[in-house]
Amino acid sequence: MRYLAIRLGLSAVLLVGVTIITFVLTNLVPGDPITAALGERAAGDPKIVAAYREAQGLDKPPVVQYFVYLGNLLHGDLGTSIGTRNPVVQDLAYAFPATAELAVFAILVAVVIGLTLALVAALRRNRLSDQLIRAVSVVGISVPTFWLAVAAYFLFFFVLHWTPGSGRLSAFYDAPPRVTGLFTVDALLAGQPDVAGDALAHLVLPGMVLAVYTLGLLVRFARSSILDVLNQDYVRAARAKGLPGRRVITAYLLRGALLPILTIVGLAFGSLLSGAVLTEQVFAWGGIGQYAYRASTALDLPSIMGVGLIVGAVYITVNFVIDVVYGFVDPRVRVG
Amino acid sequence: MHHISKRASALTASAAALALILSGCSAGGSGGGQQASANKTLVVDNTFDLKTSDPARAFELTGSIVDKALYETALTFEGSDVTKPVPQLTTYSMSDDDKTITLTLDGKHVFSSGNPVTIDDIVWSYKRVQGIAGNPSFLLSNLSTGKPFTIEKTSDTTMTISDTVANPALPYILPNPSLGVLDSKTLEENGGTTDKDDKAESYLNGKSAGSGPYQLSSYNATSKVVFVKNPEYTGTAPKYGRVVLQNVTGPSQKTDVQGGQAQLALNLNSQQVNGLESGSIKVAKTTSANVGYLWLNQNEQVSGGVTNDPDFVKAVRHAIDYEALRTVAGSGSTQPGGIVPSQFLGALESDENNTTDAAAAKSDLASSGYAEQTVTLSYPTDATLDGVSFADMAQSVQSNLQDAGITVKLNGLPIATLLDSFRAGKLQAGLMYWGPDFPDPSDYLTFSPGEGLGLRAGWTESMSPEVTKAKEAAIAAEGDARAAAYQAWQKASNADGAFVPLVQAARYAVTNGVTGVTPNAIWTVDLASIE
């Protein structure tokens, strides 16, 4: 419990740190967000400019703005987006499930395929299949996500017709009634299997693109981690006493290699969220990434703050969960 | 352990196969544009600048497309022709002194709620535009004085809009989708008022309240707007029962329209449309009404004593290779003679002051006090002139000016930063563009000394009395004399002014299997006319 409490406290401090850093950075950007939000004519009218400043709270000193923001934050109010004119909470509630659905799909793809490839590579060390998998891993880490997204969209949608086009659903489907915001889940809950299938199919290509970097990273580290464990005495002993191969892998090899793999998954989640900014632009996904891109190019400070906060919170939460899982997987961590 | 690695390989192969089968089945099932067409769903790709669908607050390109589909206006334009306002909800007549426009309701239109469109709705909608003080509120104010027009109901079927001075542009302002007429009864029930206390925006971003061909089905300012037919619409019913307007970047728009995912792409540039036309894919090309221009600051404290030198300004005008800029801007682009776009009343076909003449440029430069100072040319890095990069245009201008002997340093800035400094009159020189608020040359008088844009370039009234005189003559001109008066004003500005009109880029609408796409300078495209 003490271990959990310490981790939780650290997470809360980190979250406050995120608000400070995001606020300072957004206020350091040269350019007035209000004049960016107004049209040419409106920006020339001092009355309209003053009304906008007052409505957005930008007529107060930055320090006051920060504490007002923090106070509102405690009441669940992240302000109103200059760009969409909606409460930022409402925008994020709409956009976050879209990105979450994509990120979870990507992480599942990366973990399942990545761990399998890492296992194959480690078990067939220095053979052709190992060399090939390592090469694929390096390519996965090196290829820029934006380029990969454009190329994959062109190849699989336009040339090969294997995947559907951009967006979360085909144009002739309406979004399913909103329960979780995850289209695949909501469609199933609404008894619309065709919509669920369409939503799942739309997930495949952007999900794969997003997974490539994490997959490459995971293969590299998991392979190395499995190789370390492979040479441990307890694994040799397990094999020597004739345990079945599957049991050696699941109970000895993977379990022993789990800690570094968990670390990579946690780190990769951050890169997934940043990769989503570019991937969502290409695939017109309508999630946090597309929202963040729009907000940052329009100097929409409340939205930028909101995105920073939610991404920071997700990152901290994921790492908190991993820290906790660490403690359970390896009790020595808790003691330390 | 050999059998274990085999199992792992099989697992990997199965996962990959499952993913591809899943996506392949669905891709086949969706059938791209074919099935969309069968279900009468039209998909339009657009790079969004959408902020709201509330007409009294929207003044962006995407907002105009949206509001044109949802709302009718008192007057409108037919197709691409923005030179002649025609009746929609009302007919109109101008007073002899051009100060007042009288609108007469035709009484045939009905809102999607079933309520009839009344003169009260039009008065209420206009007063709301004024009262909210949002982006488009200037449309119902005098542009010089900022004084709001007087809007009055004069009978159950008539109303008037009056300016304090002659304003022949009034009929040209009213077709703007920001002046779309709202169902006042429905809006008042949902927080709508005609002042700053108005709370109806969120309602309008969820449900529309207009009499246009479509009504709102779903709305997301970042990703997608879905329209469905308005059953109460009294005009010619649109061919598509459902329209999806989605936010897609340029490169993906190209793939979408080629692959049948979208039937119309609105934001492809000249390089992207090159070689695209084939089979069912058609490229419609029009000249954009957005004018790219160069400004040279006339304020001595900002100009460094360089850009405010009349001979230096002349040298710049002659040093620029306008043909090269048209090449940068792509096929279909044009060089306007003045700041008024080529398709509007009062446009200047060409002007000798803005012609490429290397010898004249060198001679003018020699006559000026230029002593090899470096001129800083600012331009936006994250905005384009209808898809044409300002960086490319800036490099072209830099090269031209350096050939003439002028040292230029390029200063690319995010548009929000650039606008901030430009509006404060702090930038020495730069490139920007102006999109029309309404298709009348009076919209461009802001490029006069002492006016809004003029002051951004440090150009005060006392610096160019001849231009001010020509501006006043243009304001006073009536009827057929207006075109000549505005041309004279632009000639005066070109002879002694801070702005150099450079280019109007081409605008492309790429279609796959649809017709009836009619580009319009005010609302880009009318979704209801697409067949």
mmCIF file of C-alpha atoms in Angstrom, chain B residues 23 105 113 131 170-171 179 204 245 252 299 367-368 427 492 510:
data_model
loop_
_atom_site.group_PDB
_atom_site.id
_atom_site.type_symbol
_atom_site.label_atom_id
_atom_site.label_comp_id
_atom_site.label_asym_id
_atom_site.label_seq_id
_atom_site.Cartn_x
_atom_site.Cartn_y
_atom_site.Cartn_z
ATOM 1 C CA SER B 23 -9.566 -4.954 -43.974
ATOM 2 C CA LEU B 105 -40.309 39.057 -48.681
ATOM 3 C CA SER B 113 -38.977 23.293 -38.227
ATOM 4 C CA GLY B 131 -25.412 42.393 -31.523
ATOM 5 C CA LEU B 170 -25.391 46.760 -49.884
ATOM 6 C CA PRO B 171 -26.940 44.199 -52.310
ATOM 7 C CA LEU B 179 -26.099 36.625 -43.162
ATOM 8 C CA LEU B 204 -26.748 25.648 -33.887
ATOM 9 C CA LEU B 245 -17.956 17.166 -45.596
ATOM 10 C CA SER B 252 -4.958 12.378 -48.771
ATOM 11 C CA ASN B 299 6.619 54.377 -41.799
ATOM 12 C CA SER B 367 17.616 57.308 -58.273
ATOM 13 C CA SER B 368 16.626 56.135 -54.815
ATOM 14 C CA LEU B 427 7.080 44.652 -40.378
ATOM 15 C CA ALA B 492 -3.264 56.041 -58.243
ATOM 16 C CA VAL B 510 -11.467 17.804 -58.545
#
